Amino acid sequence: MDDSPIEAPRPLEPRPKAIIIGASSGIGAALARRLASEGYFLALAARRGDLLQDLRDEINAQGKGQCLTYSHDVRQAEQAPELLQRMLRDLGGLDLFVYCAGIMYPSDPERFDAEQDLEILQVNLLGAVAWLDPVALRFRREGGGHIVGIGSVAGDRGRRGTPAYAASKAGLHTYLEGLRNRLARHGVTVTTIKPGQVQTDMLKNAPQVRGPITAERAAELIWRAIRARKSTAYVPARWRWVMLVIRHIPSFIFRRMNL
Ligand SMILES: NC(=O)c1ccc[n+]([C@@H]2O[C@H](COP(=O)([O-])OP(=O)(O)OC[C@H]3O[C@@H](n4cnc5c(N)ncnc54)[C@H](OP(=O)(O)O)[C@@H]3O)[C@@H](O)[C@H]2O)c1
């Protein structure tokens, strides 16, 4: 719920407005700080309300952006439409929507755990669909707006250590591509972000860590992709070429590799 003791912006000072789902830590929190530095009025959601409140206090104290926070578990997909309406009322509109919520369990080729895998799909993919459909409908009616989904390079190939995570991100990429093709004619931009390794809590679960960038650097590159209204952006850009090679490795070789 909104527990933010701040006033709405005055009409003579219109601010761009954004929602970030999954903003309590890592890339989402860094992006919230980056958007706030551009003067955005933000609605931030995640489960850990204490972290969100600290972030809200930090952003509101700096005085450039403004911030409201909402406790929400994306596994409660049925709550998304109502919470979206509340955020829209509180913000007074919407220009940018970012779905960043995601989970990954430690990579383990010997683990076959349906409960865990279904949870990954619920958070990374089904939660995204629950939010993005009503957001897309609103932007389509308004004839404008910008949707951003945080996918992953992991969605470009099925790896033996994390099949459900890879599938959740591949599904998200394809869903976003379909939304883009559906909404482009209505003036709506849809951007798919594919980060490589970023130094956040999630990276503890990665099988190998090779040259990660900071969450702040990732947020800067995501902001540039938003400003440029890109369709797809690898973050950082070098992953485009890494994944081009990885995508072309024949399956019979890829399955023997430790990737
Ligand atoms: N770090 C990387 O190397 C990397 C690489 C590629 C893609 N990504 C993607 O980047 C996104 C952000 O991850 P991160 O690296 O910044 O890790 P993180 O610090 O663990 O952030 C994950 C965010 O998702 C939220 N979240 C998780 N489960 C949720 C739920 N059930 N309901 C609502 N929010 C939920 C978390 O908030 P609460 O826990 O407070 O709910 C948190 O804000 C994810 O989609 C991830 O897949 C990360």
PDB file of C-alpha atoms and ligand atoms in Angstrom:
ATOM      1  CA  MET A   1       0.000   0.000   0.000  1.00  0.00           C
ATOM      2  CA  ASP A   2       0.992   3.605  -0.501  1.00  0.00           C
ATOM      3  CA  ASP A   3       2.472   4.828   2.722  1.00  0.00           C
ATOM      4  CA  SER A   4       4.363   7.776   1.339  1.00  0.00           C
ATOM      5  CA  PRO A   5       4.014  11.104   3.157  1.00  0.00           C
ATOM      6  CA  ILE A   6       4.512  13.344   0.127  1.00  0.00           C
ATOM      7  CA  GLU A   7       2.358  15.634  -1.950  1.00  0.00           C
ATOM      8  CA  ALA A   8       1.450  14.952  -5.578  1.00  0.00           C
ATOM      9  CA  PRO A   9       3.324  17.186  -8.058  1.00  0.00           C
ATOM     10  CA  ARG A  10       1.653  20.495  -8.932  1.00  0.00           C
ATOM     11  CA  PRO A  11       0.091  20.739 -12.438  1.00  0.00           C
ATOM     12  CA  LEU A  12       2.492  23.537 -13.453  1.00  0.00           C
ATOM     13  CA  GLU A  13       5.429  21.186 -12.851  1.00  0.00           C
ATOM     14  CA  PRO A  14       4.520  18.084 -14.849  1.00  0.00           C
ATOM     15  CA  ARG A  15       6.909  15.204 -14.176  1.00  0.00           C
ATOM     16  CA  PRO A  16       7.300  12.038 -16.229  1.00  0.00           C
ATOM     17  CA  LYS A  17       5.693   9.153 -14.332  1.00  0.00           C
ATOM     18  CA  ALA A  18       6.950   5.599 -14.013  1.00  0.00           C
ATOM     19  CA  ILE A  19       6.102   2.339 -12.277  1.00  0.00           C
ATOM     20  CA  ILE A  20       8.803  -0.234 -11.466  1.00  0.00           C
ATOM     21  CA  ILE A  21       7.727  -3.703 -10.300  1.00  0.00           C
ATOM     22  CA  GLY A  22      10.658  -5.355  -8.472  1.00  0.00           C
ATOM     23  CA  ALA A  23      12.379  -2.198  -7.238  1.00  0.00           C
ATOM     24  CA  SER A  24      13.469  -3.128  -3.704  1.00  0.00           C
ATOM     25  CA  SER A  25      17.050  -4.148  -4.592  1.00  0.00           C
ATOM     26  CA  GLY A  26      19.576  -4.636  -7.373  1.00  0.00           C
ATOM     27  CA  ILE A  27      18.804  -3.399 -10.871  1.00  0.00           C
ATOM     28  CA  GLY A  28      15.269  -2.185 -10.051  1.00  0.00           C
ATOM     29  CA  ALA A  29      16.446  -0.047  -7.122  1.00  0.00           C
ATOM     30  CA  ALA A  30      19.351   1.368  -9.167  1.00  0.00           C
ATOM     31  CA  LEU A  31      16.977   2.193 -12.029  1.00  0.00           C
ATOM     32  CA  ALA A  32      14.605   3.919  -9.578  1.00  0.00           C
ATOM     33  CA  ARG A  33      17.504   6.131  -8.415  1.00  0.00           C
ATOM     34  CA  ARG A  34      18.480   6.844 -12.051  1.00  0.00           C
ATOM     35  CA  LEU A  35      14.919   7.781 -13.059  1.00  0.00           C
ATOM     36  CA  ALA A  36      14.554   9.914  -9.918  1.00  0.00           C
ATOM     37  CA  SER A  37      17.688  11.833 -10.931  1.00  0.00           C
ATOM     38  CA  GLU A  38      15.854  12.641 -14.209  1.00  0.00           C
ATOM     39  CA  GLY A  39      12.934  14.064 -12.205  1.00  0.00           C
ATOM     40  CA  TYR A  40      10.541  11.098 -12.502  1.00  0.00           C
ATOM     41  CA  PHE A  41       7.556  10.637 -10.181  1.00  0.00           C
ATOM     42  CA  LEU A  42       7.816   6.942  -9.267  1.00  0.00           C
ATOM     43  CA  ALA A  43       5.571   4.160  -7.971  1.00  0.00           C
ATOM     44  CA  LEU A  44       7.756   1.275  -6.744  1.00  0.00           C
ATOM     45  CA  ALA A  45       6.549  -2.208  -5.798  1.00  0.00           C
ATOM     46  CA  ALA A  46       8.056  -5.395  -4.341  1.00  0.00           C
ATOM     47  CA  ARG A  47       7.577  -7.654  -1.284  1.00  0.00           C
ATOM     48  CA  ARG A  48      10.253  -6.157   1.007  1.00  0.00           C
ATOM     49  CA  GLY A  49       8.464  -3.002   2.149  1.00  0.00           C
ATOM     50  CA  ASP A  50      11.291  -1.989   4.512  1.00  0.00           C
ATOM     51  CA  LEU A  51      13.808  -1.783   1.656  1.00  0.00           C
ATOM     52  CA  LEU A  52      11.314   0.109  -0.495  1.00  0.00           C
ATOM     53  CA  GLN A  53      10.674   2.613   2.291  1.00  0.00           C
ATOM     54  CA  ASP A  54      14.405   3.267   2.729  1.00  0.00           C
ATOM     55  CA  LEU A  55      14.703   3.842  -1.016  1.00  0.00           C
ATOM     56  CA  ARG A  56      11.646   6.115  -1.016  1.00  0.00           C
ATOM     57  CA  ASP A  57      13.059   8.188   1.861  1.00  0.00           C
ATOM     58  CA  GLU A  58      16.420   8.486   0.076  1.00  0.00           C
ATOM     59  CA  ILE A  59      14.824   9.585  -3.225  1.00  0.00           C
ATOM     60  CA  ASN A  60      12.361  11.995  -1.626  1.00  0.00           C
ATOM     61  CA  ALA A  61      15.116  13.543   0.512  1.00  0.00           C
ATOM     62  CA  GLN A  62      17.187  14.275  -2.596  1.00  0.00           C
ATOM     63  CA  GLY A  63      14.294  16.311  -3.960  1.00  0.00           C
ATOM     64  CA  LYS A  64      14.790  15.749  -7.699  1.00  0.00           C
ATOM     65  CA  GLY A  65      12.402  12.864  -8.208  1.00  0.00           C
ATOM     66  CA  GLN A  66       9.468  11.777  -6.057  1.00  0.00           C
ATOM     67  CA  CYS A  67       8.531   8.324  -4.941  1.00  0.00           C
ATOM     68  CA  LEU A  68       5.590   6.251  -3.650  1.00  0.00           C
ATOM     69  CA  THR A  69       5.918   2.636  -2.517  1.00  0.00           C
ATOM     70  CA  TYR A  70       3.591  -0.382  -2.500  1.00  0.00           C
ATOM     71  CA  SER A  71       4.040  -3.828  -0.923  1.00  0.00           C
ATOM     72  CA  HIS A  72       3.174  -6.442  -3.531  1.00  0.00           C
ATOM     73  CA  ASP A  73       3.933 -10.083  -4.314  1.00  0.00           C
ATOM     74  CA  VAL A  74       3.703 -10.671  -8.079  1.00  0.00           C
ATOM     75  CA  ARG A  75       2.631 -14.272  -7.386  1.00  0.00           C
ATOM     76  CA  GLN A  76      -0.710 -12.716  -6.366  1.00  0.00           C
ATOM     77  CA  ALA A  77      -1.412 -12.011 -10.029  1.00  0.00           C
ATOM     78  CA  GLU A  78      -5.110 -11.280  -9.426  1.00  0.00           C
ATOM     79  CA  GLN A  79      -4.092  -8.166  -7.427  1.00  0.00           C
ATOM     80  CA  ALA A  80      -2.255  -6.544 -10.354  1.00  0.00           C
ATOM     81  CA  PRO A  81      -5.173  -4.749 -12.125  1.00  0.00           C
ATOM     82  CA  GLU A  82      -6.466  -3.122  -8.929  1.00  0.00           C
ATOM     83  CA  LEU A  83      -3.010  -2.108  -7.715  1.00  0.00           C
ATOM     84  CA  LEU A  84      -2.255  -0.667 -11.150  1.00  0.00           C
ATOM     85  CA  GLN A  85      -5.398   1.489 -10.963  1.00  0.00           C
ATOM     86  CA  ARG A  86      -4.360   2.709  -7.503  1.00  0.00           C
ATOM     87  CA  MET A  87      -0.886   3.598  -8.713  1.00  0.00           C
ATOM     88  CA  LEU A  88      -2.331   5.425 -11.744  1.00  0.00           C
ATOM     89  CA  ARG A  89      -4.579   7.477  -9.465  1.00  0.00           C
ATOM     90  CA  ASP A  90      -1.701   8.249  -7.074  1.00  0.00           C
ATOM     91  CA  LEU A  91       0.707   9.191  -9.872  1.00  0.00           C
ATOM     92  CA  GLY A  92      -1.922  10.994 -11.955  1.00  0.00           C
ATOM     93  CA  GLY A  93      -0.896   9.184 -15.162  1.00  0.00           C
ATOM     94  CA  LEU A  94       1.831   6.954 -16.569  1.00  0.00           C
ATOM     95  CA  ASP A  95       4.619   7.344 -19.137  1.00  0.00           C
ATOM     96  CA  LEU A  96       6.893   4.377 -18.415  1.00  0.00           C
ATOM     97  CA  PHE A  97       6.282   0.898 -16.969  1.00  0.00           C
ATOM     98  CA  VAL A  98       9.183  -1.410 -16.037  1.00  0.00           C
ATOM     99  CA  TYR A  99       8.754  -5.082 -15.071  1.00  0.00           C
ATOM    100  CA  CYS A 100      11.958  -6.029 -13.250  1.00  0.00           C
ATOM    101  CA  ALA A 101      10.812  -8.643 -10.693  1.00  0.00           C
ATOM    102  CA  GLY A 102      12.714 -11.891 -11.035  1.00  0.00           C
ATOM    103  CA  ILE A 103      14.094 -14.853  -9.119  1.00  0.00           C
ATOM    104  CA  MET A 104      16.688 -17.509  -9.869  1.00  0.00           C
ATOM    105  CA  TYR A 105      17.667 -20.487  -7.708  1.00  0.00           C
ATOM    106  CA  PRO A 106      21.217 -21.852  -7.641  1.00  0.00           C
ATOM    107  CA  SER A 107      22.165 -23.536 -10.885  1.00  0.00           C
ATOM    108  CA  ASP A 108      22.128 -27.339 -10.419  1.00  0.00           C
ATOM    109  CA  PRO A 109      21.917 -29.811 -13.329  1.00  0.00           C
ATOM    110  CA  GLU A 110      21.007 -32.633 -10.906  1.00  0.00           C
ATOM    111  CA  ARG A 111      17.933 -30.933  -9.409  1.00  0.00           C
ATOM    112  CA  PHE A 112      14.465 -31.601 -10.858  1.00  0.00           C
ATOM    113  CA  ASP A 113      12.173 -29.560  -8.603  1.00  0.00           C
ATOM    114  CA  ALA A 114       8.789 -28.713 -10.113  1.00  0.00           C
ATOM    115  CA  GLU A 115       7.722 -26.531  -7.175  1.00  0.00           C
ATOM    116  CA  GLN A 116      10.811 -24.345  -7.529  1.00  0.00           C
ATOM    117  CA  ASP A 117      10.572 -24.209 -11.320  1.00  0.00           C
ATOM    118  CA  LEU A 118       6.880 -23.259 -11.243  1.00  0.00           C
ATOM    119  CA  GLU A 119       7.680 -20.430  -8.823  1.00  0.00           C
ATOM    120  CA  ILE A 120      10.341 -19.099 -11.214  1.00  0.00           C
ATOM    121  CA  LEU A 121       7.817 -19.118 -14.056  1.00  0.00           C
ATOM    122  CA  GLN A 122       5.206 -17.476 -11.817  1.00  0.00           C
ATOM    123  CA  VAL A 123       7.443 -14.560 -10.810  1.00  0.00           C
ATOM    124  CA  ASN A 124       9.477 -14.026 -13.993  1.00  0.00           C
ATOM    125  CA  LEU A 125       6.808 -14.689 -16.636  1.00  0.00           C
ATOM    126  CA  LEU A 126       3.239 -15.005 -15.331  1.00  0.00           C
ATOM    127  CA  GLY A 127       3.629 -11.992 -13.025  1.00  0.00           C
ATOM    128  CA  ALA A 128       4.875  -9.995 -16.005  1.00  0.00           C
ATOM    129  CA  VAL A 129       1.851 -10.977 -18.103  1.00  0.00           C
ATOM    130  CA  ALA A 130      -0.529 -10.092 -15.235  1.00  0.00           C
ATOM    131  CA  TRP A 131       0.919  -6.561 -15.136  1.00  0.00           C
ATOM    132  CA  LEU A 132       1.728  -5.969 -18.785  1.00  0.00           C
ATOM    133  CA  ASP A 133      -1.690  -6.781 -20.258  1.00  0.00           C
ATOM    134  CA  PRO A 134      -3.558  -4.040 -18.334  1.00  0.00           C
ATOM    135  CA  VAL A 135      -0.657  -1.603 -18.833  1.00  0.00           C
ATOM    136  CA  ALA A 136      -0.632  -2.359 -22.581  1.00  0.00           C
ATOM    137  CA  LEU A 137      -4.398  -1.808 -22.790  1.00  0.00           C
ATOM    138  CA  ARG A 138      -4.082   1.574 -21.081  1.00  0.00           C
ATOM    139  CA  PHE A 139      -1.199   2.707 -23.331  1.00  0.00           C
ATOM    140  CA  ARG A 140      -3.055   1.477 -26.434  1.00  0.00           C
ATOM    141  CA  ARG A 141      -6.115   3.562 -25.460  1.00  0.00           C
ATOM    142  CA  GLU A 142      -3.913   6.593 -24.785  1.00  0.00           C
ATOM    143  CA  GLY A 143      -1.956   6.152 -28.032  1.00  0.00           C
ATOM    144  CA  GLY A 144       1.431   6.316 -26.298  1.00  0.00           C
ATOM    145  CA  GLY A 145       3.628   5.071 -23.493  1.00  0.00           C
ATOM    146  CA  HIS A 146       6.709   2.939 -22.944  1.00  0.00           C
ATOM    147  CA  ILE A 147       6.918  -0.636 -21.607  1.00  0.00           C
ATOM    148  CA  VAL A 148      10.247  -2.127 -20.504  1.00  0.00           C
ATOM    149  CA  GLY A 149      10.775  -5.771 -19.548  1.00  0.00           C
ATOM    150  CA  ILE A 150      13.970  -6.960 -17.864  1.00  0.00           C
ATOM    151  CA  GLY A 151      14.776 -10.276 -19.525  1.00  0.00           C
ATOM    152  CA  SER A 152      18.199 -11.943 -19.555  1.00  0.00           C
ATOM    153  CA  VAL A 153      20.885 -13.286 -21.865  1.00  0.00           C
ATOM    154  CA  ALA A 154      19.939 -16.609 -20.212  1.00  0.00           C
ATOM    155  CA  GLY A 155      16.712 -16.548 -22.255  1.00  0.00           C
ATOM    156  CA  ASP A 156      18.671 -16.837 -25.496  1.00  0.00           C
ATOM    157  CA  ARG A 157      19.631 -20.499 -24.924  1.00  0.00           C
ATOM    158  CA  GLY A 158      18.431 -23.429 -22.789  1.00  0.00           C
ATOM    159  CA  ARG A 159      21.207 -24.153 -20.300  1.00  0.00           C
ATOM    160  CA  ARG A 160      21.343 -27.384 -18.320  1.00  0.00           C
ATOM    161  CA  GLY A 161      21.854 -25.639 -14.953  1.00  0.00           C
ATOM    162  CA  THR A 162      18.778 -23.365 -15.089  1.00  0.00           C
ATOM    163  CA  PRO A 163      16.130 -24.651 -17.553  1.00  0.00           C
ATOM    164  CA  ALA A 164      13.144 -22.931 -15.887  1.00  0.00           C
ATOM    165  CA  TYR A 165      14.932 -19.587 -15.497  1.00  0.00           C
ATOM    166  CA  ALA A 166      16.001 -19.674 -19.161  1.00  0.00           C
ATOM    167  CA  ALA A 167      12.457 -20.647 -20.218  1.00  0.00           C
ATOM    168  CA  SER A 168      10.914 -17.857 -18.128  1.00  0.00           C
ATOM    169  CA  LYS A 169      13.138 -15.259 -19.777  1.00  0.00           C
ATOM    170  CA  ALA A 170      12.711 -16.714 -23.291  1.00  0.00           C
ATOM    171  CA  GLY A 171       8.937 -16.600 -22.720  1.00  0.00           C
ATOM    172  CA  LEU A 172       9.179 -13.005 -21.523  1.00  0.00           C
ATOM    173  CA  HIS A 173      11.246 -12.006 -24.581  1.00  0.00           C
ATOM    174  CA  THR A 174       8.705 -13.563 -26.950  1.00  0.00           C
ATOM    175  CA  TYR A 175       5.744 -12.051 -25.096  1.00  0.00           C
ATOM    176  CA  LEU A 176       7.371  -8.594 -25.232  1.00  0.00           C
ATOM    177  CA  GLU A 177       8.088  -9.007 -28.948  1.00  0.00           C
ATOM    178  CA  GLY A 178       4.425  -9.824 -29.532  1.00  0.00           C
ATOM    179  CA  LEU A 179       3.330  -6.788 -27.500  1.00  0.00           C
ATOM    180  CA  ARG A 180       5.761  -4.622 -29.491  1.00  0.00           C
ATOM    181  CA  ASN A 181       4.319  -5.848 -32.782  1.00  0.00           C
ATOM    182  CA  ARG A 182       0.786  -5.338 -31.480  1.00  0.00           C
ATOM    183  CA  LEU A 183       1.365  -1.848 -30.002  1.00  0.00           C
ATOM    184  CA  ALA A 184       3.840  -0.145 -32.374  1.00  0.00           C
ATOM    185  CA  ARG A 185       0.978   0.989 -34.638  1.00  0.00           C
ATOM    186  CA  HIS A 186      -0.638   2.637 -31.582  1.00  0.00           C
ATOM    187  CA  GLY A 187       2.415   4.747 -30.712  1.00  0.00           C
ATOM    188  CA  VAL A 188       3.558   2.532 -27.814  1.00  0.00           C
ATOM    189  CA  THR A 189       7.225   1.546 -27.416  1.00  0.00           C
ATOM    190  CA  VAL A 190       8.195  -1.858 -25.963  1.00  0.00           C
ATOM    191  CA  THR A 191      11.830  -2.417 -24.946  1.00  0.00           C
ATOM    192  CA  THR A 192      13.348  -5.785 -24.050  1.00  0.00           C
ATOM    193  CA  ILE A 193      16.440  -5.501 -21.839  1.00  0.00           C
ATOM    194  CA  LYS A 194      18.797  -8.489 -21.808  1.00  0.00           C
ATOM    195  CA  PRO A 195      21.361  -8.036 -19.037  1.00  0.00           C
ATOM    196  CA  GLY A 196      24.466 -10.187 -18.836  1.00  0.00           C
ATOM    197  CA  GLN A 197      25.940 -10.557 -15.356  1.00  0.00           C
ATOM    198  CA  VAL A 198      25.158  -7.751 -12.922  1.00  0.00           C
ATOM    199  CA  GLN A 199      26.540  -7.592  -9.362  1.00  0.00           C
ATOM    200  CA  THR A 200      23.331  -8.074  -7.339  1.00  0.00           C
ATOM    201  CA  ASP A 201      21.999 -10.618  -4.811  1.00  0.00           C
ATOM    202  CA  MET A 202      20.818 -12.767  -7.703  1.00  0.00           C
ATOM    203  CA  LEU A 203      24.357 -13.316  -8.953  1.00  0.00           C
ATOM    204  CA  LYS A 204      25.052 -15.510  -5.897  1.00  0.00           C
ATOM    205  CA  ASN A 205      23.008 -18.178  -7.705  1.00  0.00           C
ATOM    206  CA  ALA A 206      24.924 -17.986 -11.000  1.00  0.00           C
ATOM    207  CA  PRO A 207      27.050 -21.033 -11.896  1.00  0.00           C
ATOM    208  CA  GLN A 208      30.063 -18.862 -12.853  1.00  0.00           C
ATOM    209  CA  VAL A 209      30.711 -15.168 -12.467  1.00  0.00           C
ATOM    210  CA  ARG A 210      32.697 -13.475 -15.233  1.00  0.00           C
ATOM    211  CA  GLY A 211      33.251  -9.700 -15.221  1.00  0.00           C
ATOM    212  CA  PRO A 212      29.877  -8.495 -13.887  1.00  0.00           C
ATOM    213  CA  ILE A 213      28.948  -4.821 -14.125  1.00  0.00           C
ATOM    214  CA  THR A 214      27.477  -2.900 -11.191  1.00  0.00           C
ATOM    215  CA  ALA A 215      23.722  -2.387 -10.805  1.00  0.00           C
ATOM    216  CA  GLU A 216      24.331   1.369 -11.225  1.00  0.00           C
ATOM    217  CA  ARG A 217      26.073   0.809 -14.573  1.00  0.00           C
ATOM    218  CA  ALA A 218      23.240  -1.502 -15.675  1.00  0.00           C
ATOM    219  CA  ALA A 219      20.701   1.186 -14.702  1.00  0.00           C
ATOM    220  CA  GLU A 220      22.596   3.808 -16.702  1.00  0.00           C
ATOM    221  CA  LEU A 221      22.628   1.563 -19.794  1.00  0.00           C
ATOM    222  CA  ILE A 222      18.936   0.722 -19.354  1.00  0.00           C
ATOM    223  CA  TRP A 223      18.144   4.442 -19.085  1.00  0.00           C
ATOM    224  CA  ARG A 224      20.031   5.067 -22.357  1.00  0.00           C
ATOM    225  CA  ALA A 225      18.036   2.264 -24.040  1.00  0.00           C
ATOM    226  CA  ILE A 226      14.803   3.830 -22.744  1.00  0.00           C
ATOM    227  CA  ARG A 227      15.783   7.280 -24.012  1.00  0.00           C
ATOM    228  CA  ALA A 228      16.736   5.835 -27.420  1.00  0.00           C
ATOM    229  CA  ARG A 229      13.401   3.900 -27.486  1.00  0.00           C
ATOM    230  CA  LYS A 230      15.274   0.721 -28.412  1.00  0.00           C
ATOM    231  CA  SER A 231      13.405  -2.505 -29.189  1.00  0.00           C
ATOM    232  CA  THR A 232      16.054  -4.758 -27.610  1.00  0.00           C
ATOM    233  CA  ALA A 233      19.195  -3.837 -25.705  1.00  0.00           C
ATOM    234  CA  TYR A 234      21.894  -6.140 -24.354  1.00  0.00           C
ATOM    235  CA  VAL A 235      23.362  -4.706 -21.135  1.00  0.00           C
ATOM    236  CA  PRO A 236      26.260  -4.169 -21.559  1.00  0.00           C
ATOM    237  CA  ALA A 237      26.283  -4.178 -25.384  1.00  0.00           C
ATOM    238  CA  ARG A 238      29.157  -6.688 -25.678  1.00  0.00           C
ATOM    239  CA  TRP A 239      26.686  -9.450 -24.728  1.00  0.00           C
ATOM    240  CA  ARG A 240      25.019  -9.039 -28.139  1.00  0.00           C
ATOM    241  CA  TRP A 241      28.150 -10.497 -29.756  1.00  0.00           C
ATOM    242  CA  VAL A 242      28.736 -13.101 -27.035  1.00  0.00           C
ATOM    243  CA  MET A 243      25.161 -14.359 -27.420  1.00  0.00           C
ATOM    244  CA  LEU A 244      25.376 -14.270 -31.228  1.00  0.00           C
ATOM    245  CA  VAL A 245      28.193 -16.807 -30.947  1.00  0.00           C
ATOM    246  CA  ILE A 246      26.490 -18.856 -28.199  1.00  0.00           C
ATOM    247  CA  ARG A 247      23.201 -19.009 -30.140  1.00  0.00           C
ATOM    248  CA  HIS A 248      25.039 -20.498 -33.115  1.00  0.00           C
ATOM    249  CA  ILE A 249      26.831 -23.282 -31.233  1.00  0.00           C
ATOM    250  CA  PRO A 250      25.273 -26.555 -32.475  1.00  0.00           C
ATOM    251  CA  SER A 251      23.169 -28.341 -29.823  1.00  0.00           C
ATOM    252  CA  PHE A 252      25.334 -31.466 -29.780  1.00  0.00           C
ATOM    253  CA  ILE A 253      28.337 -29.316 -28.819  1.00  0.00           C
ATOM    254  CA  PHE A 254      26.428 -26.921 -26.511  1.00  0.00           C
ATOM    255  CA  ARG A 255      25.160 -29.767 -24.316  1.00  0.00           C
ATOM    256  CA  ARG A 256      28.738 -30.862 -23.596  1.00  0.00           C
ATOM    257  CA  MET A 257      29.841 -27.354 -22.610  1.00  0.00           C
ATOM    258  CA  ASN A 258      29.918 -26.091 -19.035  1.00  0.00           C
ATOM    259  CA  LEU A 259      27.696 -23.048 -19.722  1.00  0.00           C
TER     260      LEU A 259
HETATM  261  N1  LIG B   1      21.888  -9.910 -11.692  1.00  0.00           N
HETATM  262  C1  LIG B   1      22.056 -10.432 -12.880  1.00  0.00           C
HETATM  263  O1  LIG B   1      23.173 -10.882 -13.232  1.00  0.00           O
HETATM  264  C2  LIG B   1      20.905 -10.492 -13.872  1.00  0.00           C
HETATM  265  C3  LIG B   1      21.192 -10.903 -15.174  1.00  0.00           C
HETATM  266  C4  LIG B   1      20.151 -10.958 -16.101  1.00  0.00           C
HETATM  267  C5  LIG B   1      18.868 -10.589 -15.736  1.00  0.00           C
HETATM  268  N2  LIG B   1      18.611 -10.197 -14.451  1.00  0.00           N
HETATM  269  C6  LIG B   1      17.227  -9.843 -14.115  1.00  0.00           C
HETATM  270  O2  LIG B   1      17.186  -8.567 -13.506  1.00  0.00           O
HETATM  271  C7  LIG B   1      16.019  -8.467 -12.685  1.00  0.00           C
HETATM  272  C8  LIG B   1      16.407  -7.881 -11.341  1.00  0.00           C
HETATM  273  O3  LIG B   1      17.243  -8.814 -10.652  1.00  0.00           O
HETATM  274  P1  LIG B   1      18.495  -8.345  -9.784  1.00  0.00           P
HETATM  275  O4  LIG B   1      19.696  -8.907 -10.391  1.00  0.00           O
HETATM  276  O5  LIG B   1      18.419  -6.892  -9.544  1.00  0.00           O
HETATM  277  O6  LIG B   1      18.262  -9.200  -8.447  1.00  0.00           O
HETATM  278  P2  LIG B   1      17.593  -8.805  -7.050  1.00  0.00           P
HETATM  279  O7  LIG B   1      18.388  -7.771  -6.353  1.00  0.00           O
HETATM  280  O8  LIG B   1      17.375 -10.128  -6.373  1.00  0.00           O
HETATM  281  O9  LIG B   1      16.198  -8.144  -7.454  1.00  0.00           O
HETATM  282  C9  LIG B   1      15.046  -8.904  -7.724  1.00  0.00           C
HETATM  283  C10 LIG B   1      13.845  -7.987  -7.549  1.00  0.00           C
HETATM  284  O10 LIG B   1      12.668  -8.772  -7.872  1.00  0.00           O
HETATM  285  C11 LIG B   1      11.739  -8.626  -6.802  1.00  0.00           C
HETATM  286  N3  LIG B   1      10.922  -9.823  -6.638  1.00  0.00           N
HETATM  287  C12 LIG B   1      11.330 -11.116  -6.544  1.00  0.00           C
HETATM  288  N4  LIG B   1      10.277 -11.906  -6.294  1.00  0.00           N
HETATM  289  C13 LIG B   1       9.188 -11.095  -6.206  1.00  0.00           C
HETATM  290  C14 LIG B   1       7.815 -11.304  -5.934  1.00  0.00           C
HETATM  291  N5  LIG B   1       7.329 -12.551  -5.706  1.00  0.00           N
HETATM  292  N6  LIG B   1       6.990 -10.244  -5.923  1.00  0.00           N
HETATM  293  C15 LIG B   1       7.449  -8.996  -6.139  1.00  0.00           C
HETATM  294  N7  LIG B   1       8.745  -8.712  -6.400  1.00  0.00           N
HETATM  295  C16 LIG B   1       9.602  -9.758  -6.433  1.00  0.00           C
HETATM  296  C17 LIG B   1      12.629  -8.435  -5.568  1.00  0.00           C
HETATM  297  O11 LIG B   1      11.866  -7.781  -4.534  1.00  0.00           O
HETATM  298  P3  LIG B   1      11.362  -8.511  -3.177  1.00  0.00           P
HETATM  299  O12 LIG B   1      12.288  -9.659  -2.894  1.00  0.00           O
HETATM  300  O13 LIG B   1      11.429  -7.413  -2.182  1.00  0.00           O
HETATM  301  O14 LIG B   1       9.960  -8.929  -3.481  1.00  0.00           O
HETATM  302  C18 LIG B   1      13.702  -7.503  -6.111  1.00  0.00           C
HETATM  303  O15 LIG B   1      13.253  -6.170  -6.081  1.00  0.00           O
HETATM  304  C19 LIG B   1      15.442  -9.889 -12.606  1.00  0.00           C
HETATM  305  O16 LIG B   1      14.340  -9.997 -13.479  1.00  0.00           O
HETATM  306  C20 LIG B   1      16.572 -10.762 -13.105  1.00  0.00           C
HETATM  307  O17 LIG B   1      16.116 -11.957 -13.665  1.00  0.00           O
HETATM  308  C21 LIG B   1      19.602 -10.129 -13.501  1.00  0.00           C
END
